């Protein structure tokens, strides 16, 4: 039902756009867009740095200079049908898991305003899990070239098809917004998909003068066909295999995400930071991430510096099946399964990073940003790098240089 509403939003705007544009008395349809043209260079030659976890290639091994890591184009149409009813469709073209830049629907929802302070939406939206969730792909609206991965990659499924309620209210000198949502979503990767169902979340944002406070909590059920098949093989090894599969399988178990954020922006400078923790009684385990960014505005220039950290707080290794208890070839199979399981357990992001950058707003709606990142991967972590070659050594340091032209129109 909700997915049907998502497509209905898109169809509604397309079918009505001609009539509205033809009637100057109905200025209810607006088009705008945003984009980034970026290049990235990594000094790690045996793996690829990527901004999203499920793309096919990035900077480093696949390309010395990659224009695919951060580049994207987004178009948005907003249709105001009545004073209370509006609809939004946002389409984004960016690097995908299959190597293409095929456009995808990021937003497609209908909103009804019961009052100026209370609104209800149905369709496709973005989880309000972090301070910059809803505009995380509009780089022009953020101080960095990309949001700190140590926090923003904790949630692999960002948008969802469902319902959303927002309530805005003042308290003293503060303005507040409470948001609640429910639904589900999915994200594709090269050999399958990750599905999130029974997803719900609640977030609260408070503006108090120049300060912003943010808090969010949500839960979802995650499933992946490949992981289900992997643990089905474990179950062929009797009770020990059944126990390991029950402990680490993902399907049917809830993953929670808690995040807290704070920002202060008096105009000439700003500081912002977030902390987040994801927790799951499964292979996904427990992880934490945090960052802090400080920037200073000098006319059209905004130099900034940031630090960030990500760590896995659950076990990253497992002794697994005792291969000595099984005859050949089951013993070799047990060793292979144990190796894959430990590789998965140790694949969580564990790193510390330092970011230094400068943004130049050289004309309205356009900005040029240069950014340097030094990433120290800890505890033998691969730091979210993909396409790892046999010569790649986890747990080392990498350096990134990024240049991006951001624009809105």
Short mmCIF file of C-alpha atoms in Angstrom, two decimals:
data_model
loop_
_atom_site.label_atom_id
_atom_site.label_comp_id
_atom_site.label_asym_id
_atom_site.label_seq_id
_atom_site.Cartn_x
_atom_site.Cartn_y
_atom_site.Cartn_z
CA UNK A 1 0.00 0.00 0.00
CA UNK A 2 2.73 2.47 0.96
CA UNK A 3 4.85 1.60 -2.08
CA UNK A 4 1.80 2.26 -4.26
CA UNK A 5 1.46 5.67 -2.62
CA UNK A 6 5.12 6.36 -3.39
CA UNK A 7 4.62 5.80 -7.10
CA UNK A 8 1.32 7.67 -7.02
CA UNK A 9 3.17 10.78 -5.82
CA UNK A 10 5.54 10.60 -8.78
CA UNK A 11 2.74 9.99 -11.29
CA UNK A 12 0.65 12.80 -9.80
CA UNK A 13 3.36 15.40 -10.24
CA UNK A 14 4.23 14.28 -13.77
CA UNK A 15 0.61 14.25 -14.97
CA UNK A 16 -0.29 17.58 -13.36
CA UNK A 17 2.89 19.49 -14.18
CA UNK A 18 1.81 20.48 -17.69
CA UNK A 19 -1.51 21.94 -16.56
CA UNK A 20 0.00 23.84 -13.67
CA UNK A 21 2.83 25.28 -15.70
CA UNK A 22 0.37 26.35 -18.39
CA UNK A 23 -1.79 28.27 -15.90
CA UNK A 24 0.05 31.25 -14.49
CA UNK A 25 -2.69 31.54 -11.91
CA UNK A 26 -1.54 28.34 -10.24
CA UNK A 27 2.07 28.88 -9.10
CA UNK A 28 1.86 25.67 -7.11
CA UNK A 29 4.48 23.56 -8.88
CA UNK A 30 8.14 24.21 -8.14
CA UNK A 31 11.22 22.57 -9.59
CA UNK A 32 14.68 22.79 -8.08
CA UNK A 33 17.80 20.72 -7.93
CA UNK A 34 21.25 20.21 -6.54
CA UNK A 35 24.44 18.47 -7.48
CA UNK A 36 28.09 17.79 -6.85
CA UNK A 37 30.96 17.41 -9.29
CA UNK A 38 33.78 15.92 -7.26
CA UNK A 39 37.10 14.12 -7.60
CA UNK A 40 38.91 12.07 -4.96
CA UNK A 41 42.45 10.70 -4.77
CA UNK A 42 43.55 8.02 -2.27
CA UNK A 43 47.12 6.92 -1.58
CA UNK A 44 45.91 3.35 -0.87
CA UNK A 45 46.52 1.48 -4.13
CA UNK A 46 45.22 -1.95 -3.07
CA UNK A 47 41.64 -1.03 -2.13
CA UNK A 48 38.99 1.55 -3.02
CA UNK A 49 37.71 4.38 -0.88
CA UNK A 50 33.97 4.92 -1.34
CA UNK A 51 31.41 7.25 0.23
CA UNK A 52 28.59 4.66 0.16
CA UNK A 53 29.02 1.03 1.25
CA UNK A 54 27.37 -0.75 -1.71
CA UNK A 55 28.89 0.88 -4.79
CA UNK A 56 31.10 -1.07 -7.19
CA UNK A 57 34.32 0.98 -7.25
CA UNK A 58 35.96 4.15 -6.00
CA UNK A 59 39.30 5.92 -5.53
CA UNK A 60 42.54 4.00 -4.99
CA UNK A 61 42.68 0.63 -6.70
CA UNK A 62 40.11 1.20 -9.45
CA UNK A 63 40.98 4.84 -10.21
CA UNK A 64 43.88 7.09 -9.22
CA UNK A 65 41.47 10.02 -9.39
CA UNK A 66 37.81 9.08 -9.10
CA UNK A 67 34.99 11.38 -10.16
CA UNK A 68 32.43 8.80 -9.06
CA UNK A 69 32.77 8.85 -5.26
CA UNK A 70 30.94 12.11 -4.53
CA UNK A 71 29.41 13.22 -7.84
CA UNK A 72 25.62 13.24 -8.07
CA UNK A 73 22.70 15.16 -9.53
CA UNK A 74 19.35 15.59 -7.80
CA UNK A 75 16.07 17.01 -9.12
CA UNK A 76 13.05 17.79 -6.97
CA UNK A 77 9.47 18.71 -7.79
CA UNK A 78 7.09 20.10 -5.17
CA UNK A 79 3.38 20.24 -5.93
CA UNK A 80 1.09 22.33 -3.69
CA UNK A 81 -2.42 21.07 -4.42
CA UNK A 82 -4.31 22.87 -1.61
CA UNK A 83 -3.20 24.93 1.39
CA UNK A 84 -3.10 21.67 3.36
CA UNK A 85 -1.97 19.08 0.78
CA UNK A 86 1.40 18.95 -0.97
CA UNK A 87 3.56 16.34 -2.65
CA UNK A 88 7.31 16.01 -3.16
CA UNK A 89 9.30 13.83 -5.55
CA UNK A 90 13.10 13.83 -5.50
CA UNK A 91 15.18 11.81 -7.98
CA UNK A 92 18.94 11.35 -7.57
CA UNK A 93 21.52 10.06 -10.02
CA UNK A 94 24.72 8.82 -8.39
CA UNK A 95 27.08 5.85 -8.49
CA UNK A 96 25.20 2.58 -7.92
CA UNK A 97 26.10 -0.99 -7.04
CA UNK A 98 25.99 -2.03 -10.72
CA UNK A 99 28.42 0.70 -11.80
CA UNK A 100 25.73 2.84 -13.44
CA UNK A 101 24.37 6.28 -12.59
CA UNK A 102 20.76 5.21 -13.11
CA UNK A 103 18.39 7.64 -11.34
CA UNK A 104 16.59 6.46 -8.22
CA UNK A 105 13.64 7.89 -6.28
CA UNK A 106 14.89 9.26 -2.96
CA UNK A 107 11.68 11.07 -1.96
CA UNK A 108 8.09 10.54 -3.11
CA UNK A 109 5.44 11.45 -0.58
CA UNK A 110 2.20 13.28 0.03
CA UNK A 111 1.91 15.60 3.03
CA UNK A 112 -1.24 16.78 4.79
CA UNK A 113 -1.01 19.67 7.25
CA UNK A 114 -3.69 19.29 9.91
CA UNK A 115 -2.49 22.57 11.42
CA UNK A 116 0.53 24.81 10.75
CA UNK A 117 2.33 22.80 13.44
CA UNK A 118 1.11 19.24 12.79
CA UNK A 119 1.73 17.37 9.54
CA UNK A 120 1.35 13.81 8.27
CA UNK A 121 3.23 12.23 5.35
CA UNK A 122 2.87 8.94 3.49
CA UNK A 123 5.22 7.57 0.84
CA UNK A 124 8.99 7.47 0.55
CA UNK A 125 11.05 9.53 2.97
CA UNK A 126 14.43 9.54 4.73
CA UNK A 127 14.96 8.27 8.26
CA UNK A 128 15.57 11.18 10.64
CA UNK A 129 18.37 9.26 12.36
CA UNK A 130 21.03 12.00 12.31
CA UNK A 131 21.20 15.79 12.34
CA UNK A 132 21.83 16.03 8.59
CA UNK A 133 19.89 12.96 7.45
CA UNK A 134 17.35 14.70 5.26
CA UNK A 135 19.90 16.81 3.37
CA UNK A 136 22.90 14.48 3.63
CA UNK A 137 23.11 14.25 -0.18
CA UNK A 138 22.83 18.00 -0.72
CA UNK A 139 26.50 18.74 -0.17
CA UNK A 140 25.91 22.46 -0.63
CA UNK A 141 23.91 22.41 2.63
CA UNK A 142 26.67 20.76 4.69
CA UNK A 143 30.14 22.01 5.66
CA UNK A 144 31.98 18.92 4.38
CA UNK A 145 32.41 17.25 1.02
CA UNK A 146 30.70 14.18 2.53
CA UNK A 147 29.13 13.60 5.97
CA UNK A 148 31.50 11.87 8.44
CA UNK A 149 31.34 8.18 7.58
CA UNK A 150 32.11 7.17 11.15
CA UNK A 151 28.53 8.12 12.03
CA UNK A 152 26.49 8.22 8.83
CA UNK A 153 27.43 4.72 7.66
CA UNK A 154 26.01 3.12 10.79
CA UNK A 155 22.63 2.93 9.03
CA UNK A 156 22.84 1.15 5.63
CA UNK A 157 19.15 1.65 4.73
CA UNK A 158 18.49 5.40 4.87
CA UNK A 159 15.17 5.96 3.13
CA UNK A 160 11.95 4.07 3.77
CA UNK A 161 8.43 3.64 2.48
CA UNK A 162 5.98 4.37 5.27
CA UNK A 163 4.29 7.08 7.29
CA UNK A 164 5.65 10.06 9.16
CA UNK A 165 4.17 12.50 11.69
CA UNK A 166 5.77 15.83 12.66
CA UNK A 167 4.74 18.16 15.44
CA UNK A 168 6.31 21.59 15.93
CA UNK A 169 5.85 23.49 19.17
CA UNK A 170 7.47 26.35 21.11
CA UNK A 171 8.57 26.17 24.73
CA UNK A 172 9.79 29.45 26.16
CA UNK A 173 12.59 30.69 23.91
CA UNK A 174 12.98 27.36 22.13
CA UNK A 175 11.37 25.98 18.98
CA UNK A 176 10.97 22.21 18.86
CA UNK A 177 10.11 19.50 16.36
CA UNK A 178 9.06 15.97 17.27
CA UNK A 179 9.06 13.41 14.45
CA UNK A 180 7.81 9.81 14.45
CA UNK A 181 7.91 7.35 11.55
CA UNK A 182 7.12 3.76 10.66
CA UNK A 183 7.81 1.71 7.54
CA UNK A 184 10.45 -0.31 5.75
CA UNK A 185 13.00 -0.10 2.97
CA UNK A 186 15.73 -1.90 1.09
CA UNK A 187 19.09 -1.28 -0.55
CA UNK A 188 20.61 -3.29 -3.39
CA UNK A 189 24.20 -4.43 -3.71
CA UNK A 190 26.07 -6.44 -6.34
CA UNK A 191 24.88 -9.91 -5.28
CA UNK A 192 21.62 -9.24 -3.46
CA UNK A 193 19.79 -6.79 -1.24
CA UNK A 194 19.41 -5.79 2.39
CA UNK A 195 15.84 -5.34 3.55
CA UNK A 196 14.63 -3.41 6.58
CA UNK A 197 11.12 -4.12 7.87
CA UNK A 198 9.03 -3.05 10.86
CA UNK A 199 11.19 0.04 11.06
CA UNK A 200 10.17 2.76 13.47
CA UNK A 201 11.87 5.81 14.87
CA UNK A 202 11.39 8.95 16.89
CA UNK A 203 13.53 12.08 16.82
CA UNK A 204 13.47 15.47 18.50
CA UNK A 205 15.18 18.69 17.47
CA UNK A 206 15.38 21.83 19.59
CA UNK A 207 16.54 25.26 18.40
CA UNK A 208 17.50 27.64 21.20
CA UNK A 209 18.95 30.83 19.80
CA UNK A 210 22.12 29.82 17.96
CA UNK A 211 22.17 26.34 19.50
CA UNK A 212 20.64 23.12 18.16
CA UNK A 213 20.05 19.94 20.15
CA UNK A 214 19.11 16.66 18.50
CA UNK A 215 18.22 13.16 19.69
CA UNK A 216 16.95 10.11 17.83
CA UNK A 217 16.13 6.49 18.55
CA UNK A 218 14.87 3.81 16.19
CA UNK A 219 14.61 0.09 15.61
CA UNK A 220 14.36 -2.09 12.52
CA UNK A 221 14.51 -5.72 11.43
CA UNK A 222 17.24 -6.42 8.90
CA UNK A 223 17.37 -9.39 6.53
CA UNK A 224 19.77 -10.44 3.78
CA UNK A 225 19.30 -13.57 1.66
CA UNK A 226 23.03 -14.29 1.40
CA UNK A 227 23.47 -14.26 5.17
CA UNK A 228 20.46 -16.54 5.63
CA UNK A 229 21.96 -19.05 3.21
CA UNK A 230 25.33 -18.83 4.95
CA UNK A 231 23.88 -19.72 8.35
CA UNK A 232 21.75 -22.49 6.81
CA UNK A 233 25.04 -24.18 5.90
CA UNK A 234 26.18 -23.86 9.52
CA UNK A 235 23.06 -25.75 10.61
CA UNK A 236 24.22 -28.79 8.63
CA UNK A 237 26.92 -29.30 11.28
CA UNK A 238 24.54 -30.42 14.00
CA UNK A 239 23.98 -28.81 17.39
CA UNK A 240 27.23 -26.73 17.43
CA UNK A 241 26.37 -25.30 14.03
CA UNK A 242 22.77 -24.66 15.07
CA UNK A 243 23.95 -22.75 18.15
CA UNK A 244 26.32 -20.57 16.12
CA UNK A 245 23.65 -19.88 13.51
CA UNK A 246 21.10 -18.92 16.16
CA UNK A 247 23.60 -16.60 17.80
CA UNK A 248 24.75 -14.72 14.71
CA UNK A 249 21.89 -14.92 12.19
CA UNK A 250 20.40 -11.55 11.29
CA UNK A 251 16.86 -12.37 10.12
CA UNK A 252 14.13 -11.74 12.68
CA UNK A 253 16.35 -9.81 15.08
CA UNK A 254 15.95 -6.12 15.81
CA UNK A 255 18.72 -3.58 15.34
CA UNK A 256 18.55 -0.34 17.32
CA UNK A 257 20.16 3.02 16.63
CA UNK A 258 20.58 5.82 19.17
CA UNK A 259 22.06 9.17 18.18
CA UNK A 260 22.68 12.49 19.91
CA UNK A 261 23.80 15.73 18.31
CA UNK A 262 24.59 19.33 19.18
CA UNK A 263 25.42 22.39 17.12
CA UNK A 264 26.19 26.05 17.75
CA UNK A 265 26.26 28.62 14.93
CA UNK A 266 26.32 32.34 15.84
CA UNK A 267 27.12 33.27 12.23
CA UNK A 268 30.85 33.95 12.01
CA UNK A 269 31.78 30.46 13.19
CA UNK A 270 30.16 27.13 13.98
CA UNK A 271 30.76 23.91 15.84
CA UNK A 272 28.77 20.69 15.55
CA UNK A 273 29.10 17.12 16.69
CA UNK A 274 27.22 13.83 16.86
CA UNK A 275 27.50 10.51 18.65
CA UNK A 276 25.65 7.37 17.59
CA UNK A 277 25.45 3.74 18.64
CA UNK A 278 23.95 0.80 16.76
CA UNK A 279 23.24 -2.46 18.55
CA UNK A 280 22.10 -5.88 17.35
CA UNK A 281 22.16 -9.37 18.98
CA UNK A 282 23.46 -10.78 15.69
CA UNK A 283 26.37 -10.74 13.29
CA UNK A 284 25.89 -6.98 12.98
CA UNK A 285 27.00 -6.56 16.60
CA UNK A 286 27.47 -3.24 18.39
CA UNK A 287 29.20 -0.18 16.94
CA UNK A 288 29.75 3.43 17.95
CA UNK A 289 30.68 6.51 15.97
CA UNK A 290 31.28 10.16 16.78
CA UNK A 291 32.59 13.34 15.16
CA UNK A 292 33.22 16.99 15.94
CA UNK A 293 33.62 19.75 13.34
CA UNK A 294 34.65 23.39 13.81
CA UNK A 295 34.53 26.05 11.10
CA UNK A 296 35.16 29.79 10.80
CA UNK A 297 33.59 32.04 8.14
CA UNK A 298 35.75 34.75 6.58
CA UNK A 299 33.77 36.55 3.85
CA UNK A 300 33.25 33.91 1.11
CA UNK A 301 35.68 31.48 2.74
CA UNK A 302 34.98 28.83 5.39
CA UNK A 303 37.98 26.85 6.62
CA UNK A 304 37.08 23.93 8.86
CA UNK A 305 38.65 21.10 10.81
CA UNK A 306 37.12 17.91 12.18
CA UNK A 307 37.91 14.74 14.06
CA UNK A 308 35.94 11.49 14.05
CA UNK A 309 36.11 7.98 15.43
CA UNK A 310 34.33 4.68 14.81
CA UNK A 311 34.72 1.47 16.76
CA UNK A 312 33.12 -1.94 17.16
CA UNK A 313 32.25 -2.65 20.79
CA UNK A 314 31.15 -6.28 20.36
CA UNK A 315 33.32 -9.33 19.67
CA UNK A 316 35.18 -9.27 16.36
CA UNK A 317 36.28 -12.91 16.43
CA UNK A 318 34.70 -16.31 17.07
CA UNK A 319 36.35 -19.72 17.54
CA UNK A 320 33.45 -21.28 15.65
CA UNK A 321 33.13 -24.95 14.88
CA UNK A 322 35.73 -27.40 16.21
CA UNK A 323 36.98 -28.89 12.95
CA UNK A 324 38.63 -31.79 14.83
CA UNK A 325 35.18 -33.20 15.62
CA UNK A 326 34.30 -33.75 11.96
CA UNK A 327 35.68 -36.13 9.34
CA UNK A 328 36.96 -34.93 5.99
CA UNK A 329 35.60 -33.13 3.99
CA UNK A 330 33.37 -31.67 6.75
CA UNK A 331 36.45 -30.61 8.72
CA UNK A 332 37.66 -28.49 5.80
CA UNK A 333 34.14 -27.11 5.40
CA UNK A 334 34.05 -26.13 9.08
CA UNK A 335 37.36 -24.28 8.74
CA UNK A 336 36.09 -22.45 5.67
CA UNK A 337 32.88 -21.40 7.45
CA UNK A 338 34.85 -20.21 10.49
CA UNK A 339 37.11 -18.12 8.26
CA UNK A 340 34.17 -16.43 6.55
CA UNK A 341 32.41 -15.80 9.87
CA UNK A 342 35.49 -14.15 11.37
CA UNK A 343 36.00 -12.07 8.25
CA UNK A 344 32.43 -10.79 8.57
CA UNK A 345 32.79 -10.11 12.31
CA UNK A 346 35.98 -8.10 11.77
CA UNK A 347 34.61 -6.10 8.82
CA UNK A 348 33.01 -3.38 10.96
CA UNK A 349 34.46 0.09 10.62
CA UNK A 350 37.12 0.88 13.22
CA UNK A 351 39.07 4.04 12.51
CA UNK A 352 40.03 7.53 13.59
CA UNK A 353 40.16 10.41 11.14
CA UNK A 354 41.30 14.02 10.96
CA UNK A 355 39.71 16.31 8.37
CA UNK A 356 40.95 19.71 7.20
CA UNK A 357 39.14 21.64 4.50
CA UNK A 358 38.13 24.99 3.07
CA UNK A 359 34.97 26.07 1.27
CA UNK A 360 34.73 28.99 -1.15
CA UNK A 361 31.22 30.36 -1.84
CA UNK A 362 32.28 32.19 -5.01
CA UNK A 363 28.74 32.92 -6.22
CA UNK A 364 25.16 32.43 -4.96
CA UNK A 365 24.17 28.78 -5.12
CA UNK A 366 27.68 27.51 -5.88
CA UNK A 367 30.62 26.55 -3.70
CA UNK A 368 34.02 24.98 -4.26
CA UNK A 369 35.43 22.83 -1.44
CA UNK A 370 38.84 21.23 -0.97
CA UNK A 371 39.27 18.63 1.76
CA UNK A 372 42.08 16.48 3.15
CA UNK A 373 41.37 13.39 5.28
CA UNK A 374 43.89 11.34 7.23
CA UNK A 375 42.33 8.02 8.24
CA UNK A 376 43.96 5.70 10.77
CA UNK A 377 42.33 2.27 10.63
CA UNK A 378 42.59 0.47 13.97
CA UNK A 379 42.46 -3.15 15.18
CA UNK A 380 43.15 -4.59 11.75
CA UNK A 381 40.07 -2.91 10.29
CA UNK A 382 39.63 -2.27 6.58
CA UNK A 383 37.89 1.01 7.38
CA UNK A 384 35.03 0.50 4.95
CA UNK A 385 37.33 0.14 1.93
CA UNK A 386 36.12 -2.13 -0.88
CA UNK A 387 37.76 -4.10 -3.70
CA UNK A 388 40.53 -5.20 -1.36
CA UNK A 389 43.38 -6.88 -3.21
CA UNK A 390 45.66 -9.65 -1.86
CA UNK A 391 48.36 -7.03 -1.23
CA UNK A 392 46.05 -4.91 0.94
CA UNK A 393 47.01 -4.70 4.62
CA UNK A 394 44.17 -3.86 7.04
CA UNK A 395 44.85 -1.57 9.97
CA UNK A 396 47.07 0.94 8.20
CA UNK A 397 46.70 4.65 7.40
CA UNK A 398 45.40 6.28 4.25
CA UNK A 399 45.30 9.85 2.99
CA UNK A 400 42.55 11.35 0.84
CA UNK A 401 42.40 14.56 -1.15
CA UNK A 402 38.98 15.65 -2.40
CA UNK A 403 37.79 18.56 -4.50
CA UNK A 404 34.10 19.24 -5.10
CA UNK A 405 31.94 21.81 -6.84
CA UNK A 406 28.53 21.93 -5.13
CA UNK A 407 25.54 23.76 -6.54
CA UNK A 408 21.82 24.29 -6.04
CA UNK A 409 19.31 25.72 -8.48
#
